[in-house]
mmCIF file of C-alpha atoms and ligand atoms in Angstrom:
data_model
loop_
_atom_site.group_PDB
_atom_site.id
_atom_site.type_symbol
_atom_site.label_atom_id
_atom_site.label_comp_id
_atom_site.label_asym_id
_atom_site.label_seq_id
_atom_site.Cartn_x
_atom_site.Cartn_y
_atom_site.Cartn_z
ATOM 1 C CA UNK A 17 -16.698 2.399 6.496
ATOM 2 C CA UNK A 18 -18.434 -0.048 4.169
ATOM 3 C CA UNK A 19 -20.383 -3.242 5.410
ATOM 4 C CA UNK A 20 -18.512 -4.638 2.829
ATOM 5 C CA UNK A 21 -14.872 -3.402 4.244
ATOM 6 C CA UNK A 22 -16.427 -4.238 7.452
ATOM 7 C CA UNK A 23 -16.834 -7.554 6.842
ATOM 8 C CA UNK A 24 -13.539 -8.176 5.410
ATOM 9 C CA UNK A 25 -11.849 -6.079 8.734
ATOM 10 C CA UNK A 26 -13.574 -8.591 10.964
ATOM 11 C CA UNK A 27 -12.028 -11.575 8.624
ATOM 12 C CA UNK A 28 -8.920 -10.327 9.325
ATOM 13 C CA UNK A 29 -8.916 -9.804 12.591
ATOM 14 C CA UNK A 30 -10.131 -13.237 13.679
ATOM 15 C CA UNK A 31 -8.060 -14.902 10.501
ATOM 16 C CA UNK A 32 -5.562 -17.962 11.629
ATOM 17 C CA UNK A 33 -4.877 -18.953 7.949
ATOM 18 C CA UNK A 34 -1.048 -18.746 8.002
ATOM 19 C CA UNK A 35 0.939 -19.560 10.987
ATOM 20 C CA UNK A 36 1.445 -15.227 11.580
ATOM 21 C CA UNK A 37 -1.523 -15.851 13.489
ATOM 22 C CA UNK A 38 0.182 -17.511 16.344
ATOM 23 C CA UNK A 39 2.919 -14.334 16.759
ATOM 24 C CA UNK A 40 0.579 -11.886 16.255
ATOM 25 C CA UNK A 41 -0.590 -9.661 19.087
ATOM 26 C CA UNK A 42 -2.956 -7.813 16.284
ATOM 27 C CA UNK A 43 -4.184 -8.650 12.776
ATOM 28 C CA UNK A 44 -3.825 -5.423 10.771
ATOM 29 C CA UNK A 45 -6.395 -4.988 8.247
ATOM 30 C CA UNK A 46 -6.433 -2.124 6.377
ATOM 31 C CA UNK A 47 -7.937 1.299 7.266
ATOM 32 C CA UNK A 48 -9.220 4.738 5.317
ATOM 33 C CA UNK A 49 -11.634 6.762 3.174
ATOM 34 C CA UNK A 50 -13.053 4.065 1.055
ATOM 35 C CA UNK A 51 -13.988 6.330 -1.159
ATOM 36 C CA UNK A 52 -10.250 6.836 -1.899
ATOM 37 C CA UNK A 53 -9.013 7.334 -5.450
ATOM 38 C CA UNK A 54 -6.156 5.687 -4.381
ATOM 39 C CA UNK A 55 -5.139 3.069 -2.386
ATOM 40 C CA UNK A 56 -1.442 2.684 -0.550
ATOM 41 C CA UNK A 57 0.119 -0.555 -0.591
ATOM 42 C CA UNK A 58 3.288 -1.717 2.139
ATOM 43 C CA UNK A 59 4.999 -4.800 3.118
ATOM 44 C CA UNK A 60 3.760 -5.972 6.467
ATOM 45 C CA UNK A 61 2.617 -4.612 9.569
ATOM 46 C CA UNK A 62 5.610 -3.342 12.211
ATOM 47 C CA UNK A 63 5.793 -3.421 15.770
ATOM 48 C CA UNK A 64 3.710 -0.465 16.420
ATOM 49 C CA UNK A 65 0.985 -1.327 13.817
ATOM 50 C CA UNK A 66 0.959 -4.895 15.943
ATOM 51 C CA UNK A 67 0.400 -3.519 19.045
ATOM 52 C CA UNK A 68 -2.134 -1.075 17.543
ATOM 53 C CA UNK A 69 -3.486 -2.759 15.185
ATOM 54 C CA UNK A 70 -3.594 -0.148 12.349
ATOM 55 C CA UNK A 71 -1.401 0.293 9.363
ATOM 56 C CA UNK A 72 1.101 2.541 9.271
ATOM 57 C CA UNK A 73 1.157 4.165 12.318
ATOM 58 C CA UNK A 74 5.142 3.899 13.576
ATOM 59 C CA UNK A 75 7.948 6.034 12.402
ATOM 60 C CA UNK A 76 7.493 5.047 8.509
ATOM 61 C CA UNK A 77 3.815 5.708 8.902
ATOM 62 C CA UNK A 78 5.216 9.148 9.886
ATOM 63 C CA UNK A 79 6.888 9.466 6.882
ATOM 64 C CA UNK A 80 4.193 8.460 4.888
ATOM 65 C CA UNK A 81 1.742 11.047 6.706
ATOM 66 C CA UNK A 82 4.249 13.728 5.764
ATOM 67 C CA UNK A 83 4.611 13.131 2.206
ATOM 68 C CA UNK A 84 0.763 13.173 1.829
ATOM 69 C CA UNK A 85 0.356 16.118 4.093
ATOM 70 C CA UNK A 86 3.386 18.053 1.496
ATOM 71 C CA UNK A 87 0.764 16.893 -1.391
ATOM 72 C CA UNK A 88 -1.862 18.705 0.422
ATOM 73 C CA UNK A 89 -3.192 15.159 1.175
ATOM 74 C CA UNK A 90 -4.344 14.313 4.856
ATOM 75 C CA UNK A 91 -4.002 10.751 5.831
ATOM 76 C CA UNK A 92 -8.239 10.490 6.356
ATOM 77 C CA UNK A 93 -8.381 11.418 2.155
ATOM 78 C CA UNK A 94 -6.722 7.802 1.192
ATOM 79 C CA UNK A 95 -6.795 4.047 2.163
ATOM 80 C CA UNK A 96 -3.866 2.436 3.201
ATOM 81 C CA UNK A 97 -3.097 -1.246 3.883
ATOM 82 C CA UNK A 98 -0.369 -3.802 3.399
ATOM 83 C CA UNK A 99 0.418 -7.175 1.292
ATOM 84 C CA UNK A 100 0.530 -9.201 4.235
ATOM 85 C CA UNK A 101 -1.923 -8.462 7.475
ATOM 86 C CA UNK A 102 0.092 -10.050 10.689
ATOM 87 C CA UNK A 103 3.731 -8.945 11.714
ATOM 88 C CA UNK A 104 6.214 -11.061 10.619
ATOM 89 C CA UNK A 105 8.306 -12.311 13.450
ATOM 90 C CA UNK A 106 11.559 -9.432 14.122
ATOM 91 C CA UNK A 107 9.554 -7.428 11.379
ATOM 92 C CA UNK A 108 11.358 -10.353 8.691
ATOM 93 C CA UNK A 109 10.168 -9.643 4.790
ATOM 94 C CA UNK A 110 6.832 -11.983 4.244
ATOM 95 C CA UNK A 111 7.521 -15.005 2.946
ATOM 96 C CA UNK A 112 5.538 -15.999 -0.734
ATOM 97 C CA UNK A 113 3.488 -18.706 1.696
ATOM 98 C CA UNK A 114 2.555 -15.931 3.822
ATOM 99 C CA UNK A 115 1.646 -13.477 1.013
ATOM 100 C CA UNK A 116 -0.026 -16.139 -1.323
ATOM 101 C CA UNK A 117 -2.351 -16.648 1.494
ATOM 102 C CA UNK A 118 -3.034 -13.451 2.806
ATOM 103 C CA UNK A 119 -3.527 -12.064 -1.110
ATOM 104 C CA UNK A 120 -7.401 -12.474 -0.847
ATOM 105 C CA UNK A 121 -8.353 -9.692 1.694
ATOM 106 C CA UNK A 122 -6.102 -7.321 -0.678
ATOM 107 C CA UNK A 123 -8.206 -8.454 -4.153
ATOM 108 C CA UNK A 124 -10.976 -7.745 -2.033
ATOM 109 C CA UNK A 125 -9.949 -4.462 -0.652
ATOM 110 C CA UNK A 126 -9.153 -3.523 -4.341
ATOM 111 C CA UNK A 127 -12.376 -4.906 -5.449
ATOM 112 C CA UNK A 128 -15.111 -2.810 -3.286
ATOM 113 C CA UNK A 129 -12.683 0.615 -3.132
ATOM 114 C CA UNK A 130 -12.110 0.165 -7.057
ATOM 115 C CA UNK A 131 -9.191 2.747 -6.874
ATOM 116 C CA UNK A 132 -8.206 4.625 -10.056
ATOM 117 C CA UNK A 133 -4.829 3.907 -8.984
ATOM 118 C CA UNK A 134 -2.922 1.627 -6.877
ATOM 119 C CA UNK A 135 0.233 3.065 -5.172
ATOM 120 C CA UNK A 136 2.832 0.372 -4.576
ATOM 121 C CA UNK A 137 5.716 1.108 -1.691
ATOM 122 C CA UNK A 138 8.669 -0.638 -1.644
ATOM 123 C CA UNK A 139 9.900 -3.617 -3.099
ATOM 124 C CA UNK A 140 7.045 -6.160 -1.266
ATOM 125 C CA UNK A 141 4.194 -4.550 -2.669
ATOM 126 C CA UNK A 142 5.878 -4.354 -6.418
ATOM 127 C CA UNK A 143 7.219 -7.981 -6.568
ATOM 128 C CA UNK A 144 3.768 -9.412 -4.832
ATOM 129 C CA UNK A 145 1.376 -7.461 -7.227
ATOM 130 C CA UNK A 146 3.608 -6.981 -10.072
ATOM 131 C CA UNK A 147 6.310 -9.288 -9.638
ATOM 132 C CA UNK A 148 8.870 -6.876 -9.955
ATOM 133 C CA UNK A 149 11.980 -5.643 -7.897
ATOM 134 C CA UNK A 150 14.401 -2.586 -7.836
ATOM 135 C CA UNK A 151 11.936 -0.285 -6.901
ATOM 136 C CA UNK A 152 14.726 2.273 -6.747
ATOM 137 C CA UNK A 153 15.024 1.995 -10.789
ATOM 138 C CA UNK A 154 11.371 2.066 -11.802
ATOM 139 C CA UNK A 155 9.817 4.227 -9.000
ATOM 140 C CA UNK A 156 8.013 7.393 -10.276
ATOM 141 C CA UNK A 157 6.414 5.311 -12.890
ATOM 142 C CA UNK A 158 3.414 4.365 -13.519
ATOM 143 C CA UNK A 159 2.148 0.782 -15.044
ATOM 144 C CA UNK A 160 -1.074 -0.527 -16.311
ATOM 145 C CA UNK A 161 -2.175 -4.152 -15.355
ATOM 146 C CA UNK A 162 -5.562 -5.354 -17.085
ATOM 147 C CA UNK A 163 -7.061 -2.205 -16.746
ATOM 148 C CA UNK A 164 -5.725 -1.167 -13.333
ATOM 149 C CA UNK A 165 -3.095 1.812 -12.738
ATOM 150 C CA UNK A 166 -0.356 1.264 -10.469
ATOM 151 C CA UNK A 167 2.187 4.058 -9.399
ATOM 152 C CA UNK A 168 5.546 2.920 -8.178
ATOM 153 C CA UNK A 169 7.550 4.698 -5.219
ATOM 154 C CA UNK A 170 9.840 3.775 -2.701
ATOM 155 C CA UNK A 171 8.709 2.319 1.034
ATOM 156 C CA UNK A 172 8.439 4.985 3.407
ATOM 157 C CA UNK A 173 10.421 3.039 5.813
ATOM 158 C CA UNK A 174 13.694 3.550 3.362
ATOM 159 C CA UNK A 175 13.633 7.099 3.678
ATOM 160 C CA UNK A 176 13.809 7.121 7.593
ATOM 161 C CA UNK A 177 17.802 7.651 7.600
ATOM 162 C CA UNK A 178 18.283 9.021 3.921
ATOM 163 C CA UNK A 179 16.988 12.539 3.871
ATOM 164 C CA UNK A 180 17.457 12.339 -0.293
ATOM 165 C CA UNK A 181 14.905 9.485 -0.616
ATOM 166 C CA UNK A 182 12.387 11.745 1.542
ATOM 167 C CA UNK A 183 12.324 14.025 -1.603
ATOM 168 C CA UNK A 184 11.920 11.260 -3.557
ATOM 169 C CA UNK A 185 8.901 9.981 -1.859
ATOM 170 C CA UNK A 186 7.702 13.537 -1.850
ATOM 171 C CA UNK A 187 8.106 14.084 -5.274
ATOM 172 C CA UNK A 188 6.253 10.904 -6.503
ATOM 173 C CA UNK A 189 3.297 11.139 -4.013
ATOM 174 C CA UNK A 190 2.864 14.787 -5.288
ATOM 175 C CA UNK A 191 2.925 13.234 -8.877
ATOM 176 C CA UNK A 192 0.645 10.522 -8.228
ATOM 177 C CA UNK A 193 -1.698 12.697 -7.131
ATOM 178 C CA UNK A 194 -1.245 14.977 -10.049
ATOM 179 C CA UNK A 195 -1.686 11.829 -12.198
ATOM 180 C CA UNK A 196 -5.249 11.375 -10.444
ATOM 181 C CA UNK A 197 -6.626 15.091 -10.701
ATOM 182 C CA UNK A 198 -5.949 14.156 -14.911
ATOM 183 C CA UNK A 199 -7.703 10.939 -14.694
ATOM 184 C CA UNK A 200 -10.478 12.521 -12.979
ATOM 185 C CA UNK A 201 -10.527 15.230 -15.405
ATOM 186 C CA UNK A 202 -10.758 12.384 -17.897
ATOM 187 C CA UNK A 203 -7.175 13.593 -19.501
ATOM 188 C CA UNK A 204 -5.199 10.969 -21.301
ATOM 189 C CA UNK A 205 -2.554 9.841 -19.044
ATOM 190 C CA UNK A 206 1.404 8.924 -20.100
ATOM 191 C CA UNK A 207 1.847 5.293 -19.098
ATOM 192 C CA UNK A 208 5.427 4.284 -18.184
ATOM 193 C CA UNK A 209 5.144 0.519 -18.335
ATOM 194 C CA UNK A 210 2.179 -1.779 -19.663
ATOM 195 C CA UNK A 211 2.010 -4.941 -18.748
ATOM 196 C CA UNK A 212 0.755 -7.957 -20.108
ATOM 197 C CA UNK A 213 -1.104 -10.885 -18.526
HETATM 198 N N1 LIG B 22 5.709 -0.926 7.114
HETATM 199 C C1 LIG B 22 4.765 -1.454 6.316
HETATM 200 O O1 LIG B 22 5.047 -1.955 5.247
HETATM 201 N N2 LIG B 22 3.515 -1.400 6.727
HETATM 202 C C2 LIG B 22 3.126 -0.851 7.886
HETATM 203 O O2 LIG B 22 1.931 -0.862 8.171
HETATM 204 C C3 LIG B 22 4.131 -0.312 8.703
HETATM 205 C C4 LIG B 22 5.421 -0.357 8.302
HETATM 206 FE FE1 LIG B 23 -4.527 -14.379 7.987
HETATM 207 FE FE2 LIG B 23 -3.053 -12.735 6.545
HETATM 208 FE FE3 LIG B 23 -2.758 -12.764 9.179
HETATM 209 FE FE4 LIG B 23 -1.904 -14.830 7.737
HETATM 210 S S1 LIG B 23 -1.108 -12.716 7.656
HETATM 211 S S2 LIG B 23 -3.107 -14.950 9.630
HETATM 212 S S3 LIG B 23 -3.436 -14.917 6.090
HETATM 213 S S4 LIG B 23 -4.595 -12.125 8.050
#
């Protein structure tokens, strides 16, 4: 890993800057290639991530494994980390306290990977970074942000009981990585949504 990501990994593990400190029994920072092209964005750690203190590693982590690993991707490829770094009490969505305050380790995550896209899962992620919600309607699509890419797709924890939105996940993580090997190929990419800020 990076000194850099290093650094901020240590920050979060000893960080008591919102009260999810005190529930805690791990901080969760994020974990992955840091060379990544792309960097995988959830809600909030689970009970399995808390004990373990790693992202995704429960039965939506699962889910998220096997879309990559359908795309030919293996988990070890890509970063992965979450809005929000501590488990929210009974797994409870994070509130905009919690998120506001937790938002800096994220920037800097963003800021020493510098990912050519950002993939956003679930309605958290979109409505924290983008201020959006209904992932359902605008998944598959992707949005620029002052020069960042963002691709849209549902959280992997929706899909646990709904074998339909498994293809769906499938479908767009194949995509978004299809969307990368053109950027890297310095192709002109189709941009669904552009934002102003
Ligand atoms: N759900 C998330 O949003 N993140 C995790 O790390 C695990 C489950
Ligand atoms: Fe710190 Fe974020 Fe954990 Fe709150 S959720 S204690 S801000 S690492």
């Amino acid at each position: 890993m990076s000194q850099k990501l290093e650094v901020i990994k240590q920050n979060v593990i000893e960080c008591t800057k919102c009260d999810l400190c005190q529930t805690r029994t791990n901080a969760v920072p994020g974990k992955g290639n840091f060379h990544s092209d792309v960097i995988f964005v959830g809600e909030a750690p689970g009970r399995n991530e808390d004990v373990r203190g790693e992202p995704f590693v429960g039965v939506a982590g699962k889910k998220l494994s096997f879309a990559l690993e359908e795309a030919g991707i293996s988990r070890d490829d890509v970063y992965i980390t979450n809005i929000v770094k501590c488990r929210p009490p009974k797994n409870r969505v994070p509130t905009v306290m919690e998120r506001d305050t937790c938002k800096n380790y994220l920037n800097e995550e963003i800021a020493i990977i510098k990912p050519k896209l950002i993939c956003i899962l679930g309605n958290t992620a979109f409505n924290s970074l983008l201020g959006g919600s209904e992932i359902t309607k605008f998944r598959g699509k992707l949005v620029r942000k002052d020069n960042q890419f963002y691709f849209l797709t549902v959280h992997p924890a929706a899909t646990i009981y709904n074998q339909e939105l498994i293809e769906v996940l499938k479908g767009d993580i194949k995509k978004l990585f299809e969307l990368i090997t053109e950027l890297k190929n310095g192709n002109e990419i189709k941009v669904d949504i552009e934002y102003s800020s």
